[in-house]
Coordinates of C-alpha atoms and ligand atoms in Angstrom, one line a residue:
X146 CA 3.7 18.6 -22.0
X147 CA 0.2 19.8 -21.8
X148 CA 0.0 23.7 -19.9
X149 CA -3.3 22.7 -18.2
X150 CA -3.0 23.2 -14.1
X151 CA -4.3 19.4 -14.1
X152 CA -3.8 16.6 -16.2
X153 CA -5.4 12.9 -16.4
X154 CA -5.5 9.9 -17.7
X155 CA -6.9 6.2 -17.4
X156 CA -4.7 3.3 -17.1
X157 CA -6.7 -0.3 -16.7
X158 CA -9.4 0.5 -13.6
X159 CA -7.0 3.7 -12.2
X160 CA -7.6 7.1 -13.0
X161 CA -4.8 9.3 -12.7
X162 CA -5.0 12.5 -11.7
X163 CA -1.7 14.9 -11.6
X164 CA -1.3 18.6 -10.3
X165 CA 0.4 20.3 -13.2
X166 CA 1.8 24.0 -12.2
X167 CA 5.6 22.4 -12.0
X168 CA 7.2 25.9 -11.5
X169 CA 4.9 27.0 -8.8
X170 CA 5.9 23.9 -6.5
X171 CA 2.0 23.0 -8.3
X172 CA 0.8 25.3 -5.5
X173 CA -2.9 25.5 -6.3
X174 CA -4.4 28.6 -7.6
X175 CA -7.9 29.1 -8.8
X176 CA -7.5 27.6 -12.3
X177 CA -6.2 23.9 -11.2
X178 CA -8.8 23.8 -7.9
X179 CA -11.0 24.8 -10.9
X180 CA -9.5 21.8 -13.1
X181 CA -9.1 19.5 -10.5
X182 CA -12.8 19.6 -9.5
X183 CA -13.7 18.7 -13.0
X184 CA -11.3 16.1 -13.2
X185 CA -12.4 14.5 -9.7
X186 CA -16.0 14.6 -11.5
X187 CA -15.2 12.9 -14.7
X188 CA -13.2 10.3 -13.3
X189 CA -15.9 9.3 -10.5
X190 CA -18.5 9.3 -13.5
X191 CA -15.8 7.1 -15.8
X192 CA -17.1 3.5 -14.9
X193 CA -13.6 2.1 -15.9
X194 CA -12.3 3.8 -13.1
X195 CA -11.9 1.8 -10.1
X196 CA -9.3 3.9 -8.1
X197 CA -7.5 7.7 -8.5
X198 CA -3.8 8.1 -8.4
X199 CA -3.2 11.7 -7.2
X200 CA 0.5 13.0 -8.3
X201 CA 2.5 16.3 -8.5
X202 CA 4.6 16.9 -12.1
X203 CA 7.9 18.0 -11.5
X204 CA 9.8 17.7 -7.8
X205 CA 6.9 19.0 -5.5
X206 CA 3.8 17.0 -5.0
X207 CA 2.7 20.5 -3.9
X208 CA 3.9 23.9 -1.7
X209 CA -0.1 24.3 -1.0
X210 CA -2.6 27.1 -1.6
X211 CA -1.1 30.0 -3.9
X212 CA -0.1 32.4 -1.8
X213 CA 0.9 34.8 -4.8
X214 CA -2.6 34.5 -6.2
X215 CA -4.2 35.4 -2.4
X216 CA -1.3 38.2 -2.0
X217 CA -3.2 39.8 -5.4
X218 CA -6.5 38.9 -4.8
X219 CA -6.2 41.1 -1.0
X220 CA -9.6 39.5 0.5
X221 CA -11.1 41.7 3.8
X222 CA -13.9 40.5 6.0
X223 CA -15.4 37.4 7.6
X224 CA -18.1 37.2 4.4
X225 CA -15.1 37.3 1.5
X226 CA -12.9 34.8 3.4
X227 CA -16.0 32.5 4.0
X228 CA -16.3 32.3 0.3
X229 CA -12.8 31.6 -0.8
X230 CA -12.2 29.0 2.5
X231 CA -15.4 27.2 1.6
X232 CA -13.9 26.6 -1.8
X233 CA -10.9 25.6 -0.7
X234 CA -12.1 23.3 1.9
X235 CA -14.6 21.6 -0.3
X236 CA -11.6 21.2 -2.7
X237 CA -9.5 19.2 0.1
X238 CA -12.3 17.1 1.1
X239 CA -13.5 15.7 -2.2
X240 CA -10.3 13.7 -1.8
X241 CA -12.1 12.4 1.5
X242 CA -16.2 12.0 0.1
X243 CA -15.1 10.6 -2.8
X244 CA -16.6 7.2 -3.6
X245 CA -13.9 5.9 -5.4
X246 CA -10.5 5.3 -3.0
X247 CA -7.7 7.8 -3.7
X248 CA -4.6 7.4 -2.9
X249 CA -1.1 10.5 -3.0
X250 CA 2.0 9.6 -4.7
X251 CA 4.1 12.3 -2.8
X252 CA 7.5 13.8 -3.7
X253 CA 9.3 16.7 -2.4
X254 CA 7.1 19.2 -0.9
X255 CA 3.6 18.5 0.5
X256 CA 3.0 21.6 2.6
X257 CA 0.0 23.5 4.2
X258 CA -3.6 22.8 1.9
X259 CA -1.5 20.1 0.1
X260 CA -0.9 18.3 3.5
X261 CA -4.6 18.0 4.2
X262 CA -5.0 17.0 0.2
X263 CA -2.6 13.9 1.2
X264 CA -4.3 13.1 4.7
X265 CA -7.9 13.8 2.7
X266 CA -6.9 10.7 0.3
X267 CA -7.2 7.4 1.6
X268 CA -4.1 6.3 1.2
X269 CA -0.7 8.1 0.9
X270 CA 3.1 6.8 -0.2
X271 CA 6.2 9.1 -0.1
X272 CA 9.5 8.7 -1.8
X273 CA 12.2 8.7 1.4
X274 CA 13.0 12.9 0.8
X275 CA 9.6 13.9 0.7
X276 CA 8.8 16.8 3.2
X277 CA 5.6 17.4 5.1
X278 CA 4.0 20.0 7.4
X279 CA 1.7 23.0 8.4
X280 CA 3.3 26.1 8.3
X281 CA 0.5 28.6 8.7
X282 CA 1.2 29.3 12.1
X283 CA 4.2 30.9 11.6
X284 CA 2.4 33.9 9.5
X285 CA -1.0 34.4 11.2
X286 CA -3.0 31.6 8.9
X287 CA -4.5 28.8 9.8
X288 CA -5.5 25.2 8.2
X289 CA -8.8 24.9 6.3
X290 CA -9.5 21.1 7.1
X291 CA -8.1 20.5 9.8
X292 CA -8.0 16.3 9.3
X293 CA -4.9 16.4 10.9
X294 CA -5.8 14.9 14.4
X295 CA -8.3 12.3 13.0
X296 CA -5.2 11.4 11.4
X297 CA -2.6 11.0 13.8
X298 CA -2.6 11.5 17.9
X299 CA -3.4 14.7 19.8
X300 CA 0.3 15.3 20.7
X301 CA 1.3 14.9 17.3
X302 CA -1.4 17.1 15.8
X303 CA -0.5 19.7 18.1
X304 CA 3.4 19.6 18.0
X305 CA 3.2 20.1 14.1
X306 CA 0.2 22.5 13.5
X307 CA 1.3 24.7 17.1
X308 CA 4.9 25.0 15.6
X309 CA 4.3 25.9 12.2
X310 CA 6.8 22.6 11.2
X311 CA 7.3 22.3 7.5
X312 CA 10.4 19.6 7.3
X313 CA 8.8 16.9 8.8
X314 CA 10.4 13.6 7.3
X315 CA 8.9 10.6 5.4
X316 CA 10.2 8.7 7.7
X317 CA 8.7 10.7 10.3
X318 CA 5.4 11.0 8.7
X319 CA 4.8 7.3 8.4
X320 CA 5.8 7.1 12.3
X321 CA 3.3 9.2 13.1
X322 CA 0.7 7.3 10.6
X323 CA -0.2 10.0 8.5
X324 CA 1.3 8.1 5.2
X325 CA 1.2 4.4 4.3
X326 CA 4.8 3.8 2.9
X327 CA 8.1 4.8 2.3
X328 CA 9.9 4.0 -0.8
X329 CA 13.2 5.3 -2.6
X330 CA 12.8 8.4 -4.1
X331 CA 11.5 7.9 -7.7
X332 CA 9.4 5.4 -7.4
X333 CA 6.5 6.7 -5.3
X334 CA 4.0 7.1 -8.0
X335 CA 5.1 2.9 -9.5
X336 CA 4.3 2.0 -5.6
X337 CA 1.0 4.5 -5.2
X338 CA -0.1 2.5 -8.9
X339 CA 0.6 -0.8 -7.2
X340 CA -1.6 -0.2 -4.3
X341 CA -4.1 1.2 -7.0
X342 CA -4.1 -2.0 -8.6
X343 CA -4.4 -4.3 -5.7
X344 CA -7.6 -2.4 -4.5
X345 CA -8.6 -2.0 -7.8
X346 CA -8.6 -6.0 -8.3
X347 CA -10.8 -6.3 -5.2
X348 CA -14.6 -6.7 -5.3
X349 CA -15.9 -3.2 -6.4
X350 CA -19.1 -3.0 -4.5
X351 CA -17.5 -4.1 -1.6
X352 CA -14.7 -1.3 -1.7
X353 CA -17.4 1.1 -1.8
X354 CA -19.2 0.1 0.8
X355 CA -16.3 -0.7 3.1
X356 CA -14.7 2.7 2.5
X357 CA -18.3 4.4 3.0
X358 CA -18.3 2.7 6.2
X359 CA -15.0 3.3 7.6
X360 CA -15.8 7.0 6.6
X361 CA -19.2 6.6 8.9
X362 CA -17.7 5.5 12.0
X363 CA -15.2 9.1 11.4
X364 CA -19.1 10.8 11.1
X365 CA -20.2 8.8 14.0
X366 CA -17.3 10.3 16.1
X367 CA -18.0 13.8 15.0
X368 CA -15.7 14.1 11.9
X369 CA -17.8 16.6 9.6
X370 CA -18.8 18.5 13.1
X371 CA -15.4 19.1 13.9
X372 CA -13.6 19.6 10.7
X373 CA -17.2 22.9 10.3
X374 CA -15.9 24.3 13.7
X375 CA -12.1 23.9 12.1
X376 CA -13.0 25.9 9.3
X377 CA -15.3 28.8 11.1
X378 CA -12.0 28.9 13.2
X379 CA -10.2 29.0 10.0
X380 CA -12.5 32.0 8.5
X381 CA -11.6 33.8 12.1
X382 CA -7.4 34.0 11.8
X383 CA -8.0 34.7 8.2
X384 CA -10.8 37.8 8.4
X385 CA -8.8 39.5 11.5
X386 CA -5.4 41.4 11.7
X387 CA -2.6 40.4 13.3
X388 CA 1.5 41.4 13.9
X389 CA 2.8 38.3 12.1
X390 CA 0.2 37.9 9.1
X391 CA 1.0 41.9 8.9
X392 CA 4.6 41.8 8.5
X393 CA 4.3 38.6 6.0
X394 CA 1.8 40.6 3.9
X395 CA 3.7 43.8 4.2
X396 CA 6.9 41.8 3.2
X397 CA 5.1 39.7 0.5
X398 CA 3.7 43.1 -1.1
X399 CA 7.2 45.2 -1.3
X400 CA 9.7 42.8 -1.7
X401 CA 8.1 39.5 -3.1
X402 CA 7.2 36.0 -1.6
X403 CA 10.7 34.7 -1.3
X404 CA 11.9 37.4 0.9
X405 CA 8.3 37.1 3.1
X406 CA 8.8 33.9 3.1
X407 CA 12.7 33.9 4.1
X408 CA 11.4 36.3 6.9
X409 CA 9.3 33.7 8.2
X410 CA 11.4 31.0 8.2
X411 CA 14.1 33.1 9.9
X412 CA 12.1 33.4 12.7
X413 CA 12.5 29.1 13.8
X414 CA 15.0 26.6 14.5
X415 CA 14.0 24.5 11.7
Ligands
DAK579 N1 2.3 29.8 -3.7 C1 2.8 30.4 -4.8 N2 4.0 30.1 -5.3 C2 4.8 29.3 -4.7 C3 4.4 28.7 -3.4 C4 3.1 28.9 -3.0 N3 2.5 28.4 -1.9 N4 5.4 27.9 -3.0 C5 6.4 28.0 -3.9 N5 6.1 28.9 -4.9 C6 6.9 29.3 -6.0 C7 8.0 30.2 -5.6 O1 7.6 31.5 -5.4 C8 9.0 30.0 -6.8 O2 8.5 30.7 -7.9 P1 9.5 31.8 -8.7 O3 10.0 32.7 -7.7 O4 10.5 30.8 -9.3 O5 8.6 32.4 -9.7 C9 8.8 28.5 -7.1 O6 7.5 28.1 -6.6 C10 9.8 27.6 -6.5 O7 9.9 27.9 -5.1 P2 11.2 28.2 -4.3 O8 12.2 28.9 -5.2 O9 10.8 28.9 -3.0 O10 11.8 26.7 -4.0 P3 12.6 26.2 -2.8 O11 12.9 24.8 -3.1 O12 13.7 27.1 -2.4 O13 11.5 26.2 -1.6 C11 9.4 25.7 -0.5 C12 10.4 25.4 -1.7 C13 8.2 24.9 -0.7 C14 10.1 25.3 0.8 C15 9.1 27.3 -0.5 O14 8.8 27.7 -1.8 C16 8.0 27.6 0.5 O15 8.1 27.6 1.7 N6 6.8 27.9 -0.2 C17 5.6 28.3 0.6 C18 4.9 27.1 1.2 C19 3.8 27.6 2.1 O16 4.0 28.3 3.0 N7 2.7 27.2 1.7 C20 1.5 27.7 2.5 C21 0.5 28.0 1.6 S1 -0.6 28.9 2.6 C22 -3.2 34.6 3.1 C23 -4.0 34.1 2.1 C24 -4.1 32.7 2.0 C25 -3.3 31.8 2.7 C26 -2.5 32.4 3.7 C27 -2.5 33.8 3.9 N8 -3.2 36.0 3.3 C28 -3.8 37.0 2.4 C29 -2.4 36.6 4.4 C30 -3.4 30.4 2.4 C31 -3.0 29.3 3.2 C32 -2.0 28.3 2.6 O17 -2.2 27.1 2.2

């Protein structure tokens, strides 16, 4: 298989699109948000494309942003983290603008900036042991888009992003109405095709214009306004100190990510 960070291809009127760092969890580092804008591009300008399939290869749709390649890159200051959160944000959000309906074939892991990927795209289906959540509470980070409550209810939004939860069920994802289906393990990306296809065979134009609409009234309510203040918010946690992002780092630095994150984790219920 190809080593690119991102790899597509067109089937009938659906473009595929598929996060390809398999031993990283396909956590996304510079190189596939890289990739994966280009790839968004090119498969909005392919006119045979309809529809995009969004995937992870191997047994994680994705652990999030890379937090290997941020441990090395060390940013300091509001003006640094602006630039890196701006890119990351406008990475999660194409999923949202784009014209064309996207919808996440999820297994495994969908954690942190891979969450908001999922709740950016229009539609999402899980296979039944898929795992969601936002864990950047629990080491002094916070979420870049923070979709989550235009997704789901207030008390929901806050139960996961306040506690940091990172084992929230497919089951109990589609309760809460931040995924469309569940379906056995497996056969998540057949089921994400199928709903490809069926939107696909719909009226084109009208799609477009129905999704563009249903995106408006989130405008109407304040959407964009509130998902800027979630990021300036975002670019605050991340630009100042604090005990827990400290620790992490300081752990992260000496010992590796595994044991900063088995520190973190050791620190919860579950
Ligand atoms: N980044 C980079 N590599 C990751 C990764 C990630 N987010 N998640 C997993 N990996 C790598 C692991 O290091 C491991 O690589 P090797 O050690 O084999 O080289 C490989 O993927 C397989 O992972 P595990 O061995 O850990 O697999 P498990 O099944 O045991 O556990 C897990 C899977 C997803 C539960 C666990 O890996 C995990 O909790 N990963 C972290 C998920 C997470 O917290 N994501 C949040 C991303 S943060 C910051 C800068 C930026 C940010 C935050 C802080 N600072 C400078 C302070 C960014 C915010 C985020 O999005």
């Amino acid at each position: 298989m190809s080593d690119s960070p991102v790899l597509t291809h067109v089937e009938g009127r659906i473009g595929h699109l598929t996060f390809n760092r398999p031993k990283a969890l396909n956590a996304f580092d510079s190189a596939l948000i890289a990739a994966t804008n280009k790839a968004m591009a090119e498969l909005v300008a392919d006119e045979r494309v309809l529809t995009i399939v969004v995937s992870g290869a191997g047994r994680a749709f994705s652990a999030g942003f890379d937090l290997k390649e941020s441990a090395a890159r060390q940013t300091t200051g509001a003006a640094a983290w602006r630039q890196v959160l701006e890119t990351d944000f406008d990475f999660v959000l194409q999923f949202w603008d784009c014209p064309k309906p996207t919808i996440a074939a999820v297994q495994g892991y969908c954690l942190a900036g891979a969450f908001e990927l999922m709740l950016a795209c229009d539609m999402a289906v899980a296979g039944q042991s898929a795992l969601f959540g936002e864990p950047e509470v629990r080491f002094g980070s916070g979420a870049v888009a923070l979709l989550l409550p235009w997704v789901t209810g207030p008390k929901q939004a806050k139960e996961l992003l306040l506690t940091g939860a990172d084992r929230v069920t497919a089951a109990r994802a589609l309760e809460i109405g931040v995924i469309n289906r569940v379906v056995p393990d497996g056969q998540e990306l057949e089921a994400a095709t199928a709903l490809a296809r069926d939107v696909a065979a719909a009226a084109p134009e009208s799609v477009r214009l129905t999704k563009r609409a249903i995106n408006r009234a989130y405008e109407l309510a304040g959407l964009r306004d509130a998902l800027k203040v979630g990021l300036e918010t975002d670019i605050e946690i991340e630009s100042a100190e604090n005990p827990e992002r400290s620790e992490f780092n300081r752990i992260r630095r000496e010992e590796g990510l595994q044991a900063a994150l088995a520190w973190r984790d050791g620190r919860f219920g579950g």
